[in-house]
PDB file of C-alpha atoms in Angstrom:
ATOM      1  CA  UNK K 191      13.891  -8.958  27.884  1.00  0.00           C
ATOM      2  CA  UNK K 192      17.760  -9.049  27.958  1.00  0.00           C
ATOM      3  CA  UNK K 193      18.837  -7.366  31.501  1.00  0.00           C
ATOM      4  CA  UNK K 194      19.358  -9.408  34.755  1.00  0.00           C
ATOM      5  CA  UNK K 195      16.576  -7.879  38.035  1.00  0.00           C
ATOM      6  CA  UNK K 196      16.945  -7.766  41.510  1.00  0.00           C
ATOM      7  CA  UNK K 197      13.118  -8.274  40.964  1.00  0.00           C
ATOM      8  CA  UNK K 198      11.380  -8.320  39.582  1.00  0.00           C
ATOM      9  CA  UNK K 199      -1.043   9.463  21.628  1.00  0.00           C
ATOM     10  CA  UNK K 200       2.736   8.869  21.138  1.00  0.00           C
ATOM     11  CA  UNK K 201       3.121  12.619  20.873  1.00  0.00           C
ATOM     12  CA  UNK K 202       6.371  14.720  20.861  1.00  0.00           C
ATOM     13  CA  UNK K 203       7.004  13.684  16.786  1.00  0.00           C
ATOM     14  CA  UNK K 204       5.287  13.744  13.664  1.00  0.00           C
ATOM     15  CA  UNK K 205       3.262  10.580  12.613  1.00  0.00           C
ATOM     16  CA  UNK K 206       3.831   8.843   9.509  1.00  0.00           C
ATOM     17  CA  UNK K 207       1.469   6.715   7.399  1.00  0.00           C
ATOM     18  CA  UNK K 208       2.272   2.337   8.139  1.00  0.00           C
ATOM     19  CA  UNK K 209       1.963   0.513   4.984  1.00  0.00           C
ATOM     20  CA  UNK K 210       0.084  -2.397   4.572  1.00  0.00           C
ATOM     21  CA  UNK K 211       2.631  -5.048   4.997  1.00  0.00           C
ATOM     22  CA  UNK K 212       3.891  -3.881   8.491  1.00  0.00           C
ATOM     23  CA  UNK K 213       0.708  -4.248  10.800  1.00  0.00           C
ATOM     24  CA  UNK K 214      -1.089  -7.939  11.155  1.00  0.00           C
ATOM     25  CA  UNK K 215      -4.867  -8.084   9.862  1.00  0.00           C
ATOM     26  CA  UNK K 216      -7.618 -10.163  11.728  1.00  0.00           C
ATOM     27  CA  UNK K 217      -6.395 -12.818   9.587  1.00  0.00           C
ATOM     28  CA  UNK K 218      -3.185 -13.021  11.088  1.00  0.00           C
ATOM     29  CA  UNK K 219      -2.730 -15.895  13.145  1.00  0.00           C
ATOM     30  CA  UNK K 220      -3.893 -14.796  17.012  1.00  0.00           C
ATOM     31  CA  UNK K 221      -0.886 -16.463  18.632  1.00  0.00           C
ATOM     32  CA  UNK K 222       1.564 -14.525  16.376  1.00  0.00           C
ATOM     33  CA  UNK K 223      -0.118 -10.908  16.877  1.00  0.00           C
ATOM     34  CA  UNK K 224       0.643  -9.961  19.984  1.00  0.00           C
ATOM     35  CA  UNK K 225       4.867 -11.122  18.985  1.00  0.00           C
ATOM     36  CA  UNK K 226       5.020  -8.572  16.283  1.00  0.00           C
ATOM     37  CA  UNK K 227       7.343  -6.357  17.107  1.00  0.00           C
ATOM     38  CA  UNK K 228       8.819  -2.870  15.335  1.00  0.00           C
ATOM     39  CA  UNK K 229      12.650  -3.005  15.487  1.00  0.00           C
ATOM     40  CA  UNK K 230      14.615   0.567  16.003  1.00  0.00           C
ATOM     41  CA  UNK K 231      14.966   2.065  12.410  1.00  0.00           C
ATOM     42  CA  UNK K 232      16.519   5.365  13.669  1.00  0.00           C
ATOM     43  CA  UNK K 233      13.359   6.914  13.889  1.00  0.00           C
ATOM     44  CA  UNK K 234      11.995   9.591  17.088  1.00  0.00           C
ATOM     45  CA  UNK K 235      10.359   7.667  19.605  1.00  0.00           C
ATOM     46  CA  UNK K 236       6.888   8.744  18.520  1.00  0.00           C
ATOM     47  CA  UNK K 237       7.163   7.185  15.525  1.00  0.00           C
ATOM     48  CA  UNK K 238       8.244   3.953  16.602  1.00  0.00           C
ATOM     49  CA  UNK K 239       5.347   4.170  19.534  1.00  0.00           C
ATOM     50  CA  UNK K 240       2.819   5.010  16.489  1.00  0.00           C
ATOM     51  CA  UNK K 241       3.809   2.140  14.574  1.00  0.00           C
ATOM     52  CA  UNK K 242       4.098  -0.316  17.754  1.00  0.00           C
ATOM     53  CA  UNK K 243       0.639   1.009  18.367  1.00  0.00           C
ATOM     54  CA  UNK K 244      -0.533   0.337  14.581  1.00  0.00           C
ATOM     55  CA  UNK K 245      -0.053  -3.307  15.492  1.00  0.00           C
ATOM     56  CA  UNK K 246      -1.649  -3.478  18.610  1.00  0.00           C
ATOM     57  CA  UNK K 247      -5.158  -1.384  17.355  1.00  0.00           C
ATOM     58  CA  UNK K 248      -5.722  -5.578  15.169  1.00  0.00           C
ATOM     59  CA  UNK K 249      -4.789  -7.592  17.973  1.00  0.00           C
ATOM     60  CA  UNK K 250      -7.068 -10.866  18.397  1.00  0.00           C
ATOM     61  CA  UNK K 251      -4.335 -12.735  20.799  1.00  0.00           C
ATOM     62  CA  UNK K 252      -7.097 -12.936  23.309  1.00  0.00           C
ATOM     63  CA  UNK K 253     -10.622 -12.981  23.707  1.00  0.00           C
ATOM     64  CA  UNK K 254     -10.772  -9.485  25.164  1.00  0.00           C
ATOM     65  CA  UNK K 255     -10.481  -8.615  21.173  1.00  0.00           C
ATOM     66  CA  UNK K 256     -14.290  -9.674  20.621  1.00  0.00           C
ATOM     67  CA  UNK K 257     -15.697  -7.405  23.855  1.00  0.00           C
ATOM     68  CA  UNK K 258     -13.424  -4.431  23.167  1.00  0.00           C
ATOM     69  CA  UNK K 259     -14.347  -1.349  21.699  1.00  0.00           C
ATOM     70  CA  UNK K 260     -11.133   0.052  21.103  1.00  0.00           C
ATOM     71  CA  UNK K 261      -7.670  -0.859  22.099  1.00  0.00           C
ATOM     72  CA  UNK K 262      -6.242   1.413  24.678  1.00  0.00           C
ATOM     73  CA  UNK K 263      -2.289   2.058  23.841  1.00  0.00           C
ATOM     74  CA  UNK K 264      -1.341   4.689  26.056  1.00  0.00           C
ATOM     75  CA  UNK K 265      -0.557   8.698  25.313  1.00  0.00           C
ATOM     76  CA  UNK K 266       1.976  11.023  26.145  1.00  0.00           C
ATOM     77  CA  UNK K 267       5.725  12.326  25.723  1.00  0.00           C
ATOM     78  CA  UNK K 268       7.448   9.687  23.705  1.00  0.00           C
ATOM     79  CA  UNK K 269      10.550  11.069  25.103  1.00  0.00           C
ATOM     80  CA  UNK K 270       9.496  11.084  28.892  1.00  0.00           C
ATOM     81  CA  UNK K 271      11.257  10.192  31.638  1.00  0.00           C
ATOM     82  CA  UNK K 272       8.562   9.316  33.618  1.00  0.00           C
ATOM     83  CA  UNK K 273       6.153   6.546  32.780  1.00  0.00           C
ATOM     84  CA  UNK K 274       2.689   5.505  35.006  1.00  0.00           C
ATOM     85  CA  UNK K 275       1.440   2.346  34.463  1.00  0.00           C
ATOM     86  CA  UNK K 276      -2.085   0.882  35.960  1.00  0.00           C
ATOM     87  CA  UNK K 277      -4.087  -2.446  35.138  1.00  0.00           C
ATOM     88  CA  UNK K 278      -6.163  -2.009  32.320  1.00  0.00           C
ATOM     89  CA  UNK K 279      -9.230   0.313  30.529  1.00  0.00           C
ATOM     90  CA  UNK K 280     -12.436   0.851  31.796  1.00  0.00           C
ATOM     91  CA  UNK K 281     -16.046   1.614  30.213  1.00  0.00           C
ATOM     92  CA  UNK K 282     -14.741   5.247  29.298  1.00  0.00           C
ATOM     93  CA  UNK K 283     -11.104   4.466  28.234  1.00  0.00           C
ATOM     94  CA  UNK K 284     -12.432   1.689  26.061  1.00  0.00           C
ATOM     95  CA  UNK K 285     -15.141   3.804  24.304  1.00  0.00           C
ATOM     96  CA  UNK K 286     -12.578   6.578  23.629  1.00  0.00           C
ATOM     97  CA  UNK K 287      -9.296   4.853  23.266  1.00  0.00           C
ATOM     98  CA  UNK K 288      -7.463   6.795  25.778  1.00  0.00           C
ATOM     99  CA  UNK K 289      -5.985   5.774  29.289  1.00  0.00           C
ATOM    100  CA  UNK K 290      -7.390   7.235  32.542  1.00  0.00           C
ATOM    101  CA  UNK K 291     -10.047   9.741  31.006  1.00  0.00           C
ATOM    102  CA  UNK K 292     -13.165   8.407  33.512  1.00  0.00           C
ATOM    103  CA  UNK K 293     -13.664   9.461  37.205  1.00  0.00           C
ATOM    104  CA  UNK K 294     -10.155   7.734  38.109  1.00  0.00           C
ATOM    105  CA  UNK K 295      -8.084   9.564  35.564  1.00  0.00           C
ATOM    106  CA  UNK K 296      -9.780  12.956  36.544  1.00  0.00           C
ATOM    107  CA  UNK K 297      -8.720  12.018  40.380  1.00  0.00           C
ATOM    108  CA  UNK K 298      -4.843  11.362  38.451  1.00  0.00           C
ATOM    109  CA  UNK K 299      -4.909  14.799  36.481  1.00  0.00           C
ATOM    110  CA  UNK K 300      -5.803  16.484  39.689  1.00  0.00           C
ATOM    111  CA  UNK K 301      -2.716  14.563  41.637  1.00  0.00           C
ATOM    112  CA  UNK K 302      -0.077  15.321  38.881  1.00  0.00           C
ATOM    113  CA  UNK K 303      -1.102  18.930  38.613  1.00  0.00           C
ATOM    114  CA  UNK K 304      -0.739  19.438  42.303  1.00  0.00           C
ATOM    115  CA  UNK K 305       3.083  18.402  41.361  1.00  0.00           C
ATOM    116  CA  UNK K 306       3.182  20.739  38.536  1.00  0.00           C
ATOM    117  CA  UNK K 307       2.689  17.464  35.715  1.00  0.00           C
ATOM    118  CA  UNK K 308       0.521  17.493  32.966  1.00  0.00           C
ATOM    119  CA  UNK K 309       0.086  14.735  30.326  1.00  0.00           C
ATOM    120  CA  UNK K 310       2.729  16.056  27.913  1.00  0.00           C
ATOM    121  CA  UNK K 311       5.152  15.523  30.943  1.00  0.00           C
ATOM    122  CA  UNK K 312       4.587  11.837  31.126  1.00  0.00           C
ATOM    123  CA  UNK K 313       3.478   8.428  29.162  1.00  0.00           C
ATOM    124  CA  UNK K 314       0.639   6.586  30.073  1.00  0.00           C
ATOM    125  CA  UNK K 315      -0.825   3.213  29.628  1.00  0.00           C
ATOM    126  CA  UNK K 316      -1.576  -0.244  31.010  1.00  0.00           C
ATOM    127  CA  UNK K 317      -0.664  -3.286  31.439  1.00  0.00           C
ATOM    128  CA  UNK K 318      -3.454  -4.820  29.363  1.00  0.00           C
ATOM    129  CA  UNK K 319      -5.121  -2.915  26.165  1.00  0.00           C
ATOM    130  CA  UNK K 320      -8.160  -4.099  26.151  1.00  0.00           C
ATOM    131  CA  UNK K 321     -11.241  -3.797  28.364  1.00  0.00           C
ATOM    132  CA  UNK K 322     -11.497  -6.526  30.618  1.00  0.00           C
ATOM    133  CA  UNK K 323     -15.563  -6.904  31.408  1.00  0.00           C
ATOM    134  CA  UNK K 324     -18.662  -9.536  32.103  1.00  0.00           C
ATOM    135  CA  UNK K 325     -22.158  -9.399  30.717  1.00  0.00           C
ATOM    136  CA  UNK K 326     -24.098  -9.399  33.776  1.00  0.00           C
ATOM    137  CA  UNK K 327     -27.850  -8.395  33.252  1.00  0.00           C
ATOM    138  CA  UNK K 328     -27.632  -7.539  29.722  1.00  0.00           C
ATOM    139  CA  UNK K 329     -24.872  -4.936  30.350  1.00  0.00           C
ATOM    140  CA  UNK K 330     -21.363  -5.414  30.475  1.00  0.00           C
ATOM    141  CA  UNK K 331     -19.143  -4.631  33.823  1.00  0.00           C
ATOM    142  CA  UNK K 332     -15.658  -4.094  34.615  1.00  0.00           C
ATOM    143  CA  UNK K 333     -13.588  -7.284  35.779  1.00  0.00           C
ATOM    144  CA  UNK K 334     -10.198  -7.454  36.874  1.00  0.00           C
ATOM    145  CA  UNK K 335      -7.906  -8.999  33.568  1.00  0.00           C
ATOM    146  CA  UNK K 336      -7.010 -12.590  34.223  1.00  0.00           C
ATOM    147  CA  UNK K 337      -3.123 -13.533  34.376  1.00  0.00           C
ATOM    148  CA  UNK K 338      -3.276 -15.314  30.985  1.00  0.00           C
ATOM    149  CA  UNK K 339      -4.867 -12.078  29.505  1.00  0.00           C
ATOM    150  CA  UNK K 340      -2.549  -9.888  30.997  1.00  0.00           C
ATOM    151  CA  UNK K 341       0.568 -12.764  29.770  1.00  0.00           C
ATOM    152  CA  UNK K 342      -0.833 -12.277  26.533  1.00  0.00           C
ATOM    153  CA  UNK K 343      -0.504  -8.838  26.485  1.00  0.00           C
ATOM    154  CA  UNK K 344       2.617  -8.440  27.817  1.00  0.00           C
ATOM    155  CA  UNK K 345       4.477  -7.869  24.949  1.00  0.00           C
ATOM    156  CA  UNK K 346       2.708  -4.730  24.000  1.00  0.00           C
ATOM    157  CA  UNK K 347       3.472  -3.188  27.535  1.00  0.00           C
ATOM    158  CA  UNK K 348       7.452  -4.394  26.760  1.00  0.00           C
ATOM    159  CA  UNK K 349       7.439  -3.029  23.244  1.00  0.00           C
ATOM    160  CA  UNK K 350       6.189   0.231  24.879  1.00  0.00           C
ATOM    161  CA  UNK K 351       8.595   0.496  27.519  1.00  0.00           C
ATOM    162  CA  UNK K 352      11.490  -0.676  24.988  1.00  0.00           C
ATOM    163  CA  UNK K 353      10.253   2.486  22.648  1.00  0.00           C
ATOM    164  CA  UNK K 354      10.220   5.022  25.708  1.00  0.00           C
ATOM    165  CA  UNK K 355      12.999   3.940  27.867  1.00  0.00           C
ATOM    166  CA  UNK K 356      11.675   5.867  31.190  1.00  0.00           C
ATOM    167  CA  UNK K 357      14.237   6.707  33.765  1.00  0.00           C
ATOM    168  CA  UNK K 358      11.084   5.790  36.498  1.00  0.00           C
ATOM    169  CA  UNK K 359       8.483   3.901  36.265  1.00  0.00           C
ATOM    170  CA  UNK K 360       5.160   4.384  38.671  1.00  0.00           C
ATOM    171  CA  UNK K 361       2.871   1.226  38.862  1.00  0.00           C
ATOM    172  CA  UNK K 362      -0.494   2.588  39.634  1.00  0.00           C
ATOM    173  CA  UNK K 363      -2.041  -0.197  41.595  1.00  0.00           C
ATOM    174  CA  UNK K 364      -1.095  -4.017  42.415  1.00  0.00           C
ATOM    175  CA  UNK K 365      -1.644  -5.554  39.290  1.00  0.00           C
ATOM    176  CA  UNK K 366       0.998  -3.303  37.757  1.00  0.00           C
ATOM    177  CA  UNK K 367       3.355  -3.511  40.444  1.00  0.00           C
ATOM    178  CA  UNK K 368       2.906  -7.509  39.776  1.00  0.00           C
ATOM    179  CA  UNK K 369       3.814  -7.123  35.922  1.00  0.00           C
ATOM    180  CA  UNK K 370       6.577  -4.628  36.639  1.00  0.00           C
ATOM    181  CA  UNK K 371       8.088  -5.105  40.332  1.00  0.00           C
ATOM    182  CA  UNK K 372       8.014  -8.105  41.626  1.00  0.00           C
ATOM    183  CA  UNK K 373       4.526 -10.936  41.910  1.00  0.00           C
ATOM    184  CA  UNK K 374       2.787 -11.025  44.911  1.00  0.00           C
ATOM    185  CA  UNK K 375       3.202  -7.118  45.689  1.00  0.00           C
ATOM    186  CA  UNK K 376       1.566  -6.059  48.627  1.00  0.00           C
ATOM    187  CA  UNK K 377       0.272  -2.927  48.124  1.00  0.00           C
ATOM    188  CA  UNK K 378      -0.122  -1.838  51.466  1.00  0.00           C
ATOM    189  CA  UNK K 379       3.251  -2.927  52.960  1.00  0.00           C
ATOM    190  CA  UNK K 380       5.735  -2.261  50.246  1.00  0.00           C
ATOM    191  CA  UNK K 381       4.255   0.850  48.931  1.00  0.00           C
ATOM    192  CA  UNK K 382       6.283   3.791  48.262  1.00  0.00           C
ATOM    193  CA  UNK K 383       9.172   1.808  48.311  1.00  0.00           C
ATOM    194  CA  UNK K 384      11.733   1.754  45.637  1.00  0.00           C
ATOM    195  CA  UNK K 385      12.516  -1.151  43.570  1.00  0.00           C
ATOM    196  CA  UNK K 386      14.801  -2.047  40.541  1.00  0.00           C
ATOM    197  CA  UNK K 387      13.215  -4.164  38.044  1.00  0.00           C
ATOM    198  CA  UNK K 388      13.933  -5.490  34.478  1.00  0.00           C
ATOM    199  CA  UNK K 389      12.310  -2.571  33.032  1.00  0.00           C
ATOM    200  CA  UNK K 390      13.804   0.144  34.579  1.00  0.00           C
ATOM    201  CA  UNK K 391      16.126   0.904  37.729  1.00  0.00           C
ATOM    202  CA  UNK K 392      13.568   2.769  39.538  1.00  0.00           C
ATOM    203  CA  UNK K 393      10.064   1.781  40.044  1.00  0.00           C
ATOM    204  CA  UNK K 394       7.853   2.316  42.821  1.00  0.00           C
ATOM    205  CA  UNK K 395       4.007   1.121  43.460  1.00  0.00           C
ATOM    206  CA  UNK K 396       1.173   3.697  44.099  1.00  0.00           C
ATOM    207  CA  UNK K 397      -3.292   3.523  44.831  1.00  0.00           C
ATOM    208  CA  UNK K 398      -4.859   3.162  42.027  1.00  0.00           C
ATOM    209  CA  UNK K 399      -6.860   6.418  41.138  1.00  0.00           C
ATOM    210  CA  UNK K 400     -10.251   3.699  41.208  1.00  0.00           C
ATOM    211  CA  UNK K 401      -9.145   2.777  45.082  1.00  0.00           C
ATOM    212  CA  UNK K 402      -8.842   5.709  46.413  1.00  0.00           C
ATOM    213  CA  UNK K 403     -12.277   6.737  44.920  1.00  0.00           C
ATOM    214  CA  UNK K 404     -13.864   3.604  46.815  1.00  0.00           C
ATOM    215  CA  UNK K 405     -12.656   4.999  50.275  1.00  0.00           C
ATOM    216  CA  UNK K 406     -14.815   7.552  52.187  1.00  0.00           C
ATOM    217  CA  UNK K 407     -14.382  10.326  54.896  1.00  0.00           C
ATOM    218  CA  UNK K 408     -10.718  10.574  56.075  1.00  0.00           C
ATOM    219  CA  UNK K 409      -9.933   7.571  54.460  1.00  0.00           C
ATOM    220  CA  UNK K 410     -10.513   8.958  50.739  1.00  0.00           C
ATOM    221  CA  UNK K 411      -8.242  11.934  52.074  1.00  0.00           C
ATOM    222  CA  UNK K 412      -5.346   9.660  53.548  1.00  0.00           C
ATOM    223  CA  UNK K 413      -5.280   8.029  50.439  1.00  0.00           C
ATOM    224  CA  UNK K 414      -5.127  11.322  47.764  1.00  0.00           C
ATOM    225  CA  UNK K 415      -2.639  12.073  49.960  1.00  0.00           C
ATOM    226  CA  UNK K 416      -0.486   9.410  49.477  1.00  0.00           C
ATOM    227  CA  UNK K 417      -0.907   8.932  45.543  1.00  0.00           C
ATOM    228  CA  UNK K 418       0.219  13.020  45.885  1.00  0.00           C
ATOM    229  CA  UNK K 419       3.271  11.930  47.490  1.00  0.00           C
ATOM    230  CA  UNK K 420       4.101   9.536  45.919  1.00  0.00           C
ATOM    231  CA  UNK K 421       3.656  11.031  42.399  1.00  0.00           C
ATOM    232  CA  UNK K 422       6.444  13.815  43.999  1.00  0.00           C
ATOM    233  CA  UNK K 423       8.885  10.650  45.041  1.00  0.00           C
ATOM    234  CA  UNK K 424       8.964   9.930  41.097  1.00  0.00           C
ATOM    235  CA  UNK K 425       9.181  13.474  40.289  1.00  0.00           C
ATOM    236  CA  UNK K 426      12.137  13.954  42.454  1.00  0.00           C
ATOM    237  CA  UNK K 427      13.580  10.523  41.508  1.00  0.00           C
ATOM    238  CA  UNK K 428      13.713  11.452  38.103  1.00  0.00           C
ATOM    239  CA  UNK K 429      15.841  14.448  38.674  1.00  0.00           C
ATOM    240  CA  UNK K 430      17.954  12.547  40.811  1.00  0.00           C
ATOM    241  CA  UNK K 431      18.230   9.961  37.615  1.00  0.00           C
ATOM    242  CA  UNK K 432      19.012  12.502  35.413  1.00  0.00           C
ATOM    243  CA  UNK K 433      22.352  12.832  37.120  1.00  0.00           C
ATOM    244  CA  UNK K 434      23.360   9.415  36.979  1.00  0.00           C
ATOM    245  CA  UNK K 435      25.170   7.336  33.961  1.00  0.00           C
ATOM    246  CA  UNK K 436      21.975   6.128  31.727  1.00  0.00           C
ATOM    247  CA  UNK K 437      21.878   2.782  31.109  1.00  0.00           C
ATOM    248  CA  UNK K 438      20.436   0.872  28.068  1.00  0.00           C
ATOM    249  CA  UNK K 439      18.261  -1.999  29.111  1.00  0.00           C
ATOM    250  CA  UNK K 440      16.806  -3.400  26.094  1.00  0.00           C
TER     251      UNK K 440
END
């Protein structure tokens, strides 16, 4: 990705039909899929995210491909300035397609609302597309993706931020903050804390949705809290963006 770090449902457009010859088919080689790429054409920002996601829905570049259901892309305003980013899909997300739609994304809708932000305000995905998960006892769990997995994928979550350009980026959880800020983010010590990355000039960590729901008592509320905040810090950073020069950085 060509710009130097300190550290390191496309909606909003109509969608038009992909021929044939521009998404890869299960016979395409795995270790080419996940390098396809969609070059600017001149066309909105939905588009482009449509056909970026095209490619992505017959991705085999890993072996999360033979467990998944669907492939969670993201969803949201192809034009926002705002983008959240968290680890990967879940049971729900990966039977539906979309990102953040169990128990956790209920907990997010809930947090952005309280800041006056719906979906159509923002763009939404992960880091990895695919459900990460284990067959234990005939049924098969939630894992956290490995680093090669989330390597592999890493040009999807590239091609999407390319597409989008956000003015601020908000990692939810550590595993995004590692793809996006800097590795070995510690969650608890450099949270809330603004960062320039290759991605973006503005990015900041938050909980995880799924964290917060783990905690109990005043614990759960200390932490709803602070995902509340910290979803107003990006808010109000984005204004504050608005008024600078914008940079290119792909």
């Amino acid at each position: 990705m060509p710009r130097k770090a300190k550290e390191s449902e496309a909606s909003g457009g109509e969608m038009t039909e992909l021929g044939p010859q521009e998404a890869p088919t299960l016979d395409t080689p795995a270790e080419t899929q996940a390098e396809a790429r969609v070059e600017p054409t001149g066309e909105t920002k939905a588009i482009r995210l449509a056909r970026v996601a095209e490619l992505a829905s017959v991705c085999v570049a890993c072996d999360l491909a033979q467990t998944r259901t669907k492939v969670v892309f993201g969803e949201g305003n192809a034009e926002a300035p705002l983008m959240l980013i968290g680890e990967g899909p879940g049971q729900t997300e990966d039977a539906t397609g979309r990102p953040f739609v169990g128990r956790a994304g209920k907990l997010l809708d809930e947090c952005l609302r309280e800041n006056g932000i719906t979906r159509k305000h923002i763009y939404i995905c992960n880091v990895v597309r695919c459900r990460a998960c284990v067959l234990e006892a005939g049924r098969l769990k939630n894992r956290p993706p490995t680093p090669e997995e989330a390597r592999t994928c890493a040009p999807w979550l590239e091609q999407t931020i390319e597409v989008v350009q956000p003015l601020v980026i908000l990692c939810l959880g550590a595993p995004s903050a590692n793809a996006i800020i800097h590795k070995g983010f510690k969650m608890m010590q450099e949270r809330g804390q603004w960062f320039e990355s290759k991605y973006t000039r503005y990015a900041m960590a938050a909980l995880h949705p799924a964290y917060i729901l783990r905690q109990q008592g005043e614990a759960y509320e200390t932490a709803r809290r602070s995902l509340v905040t910290d979803i107003a810090a990006a808010r109000q950073k984005v204004i504050e963006a608005k008024r600078e020069p914008r940079t290119t950085l792909f």
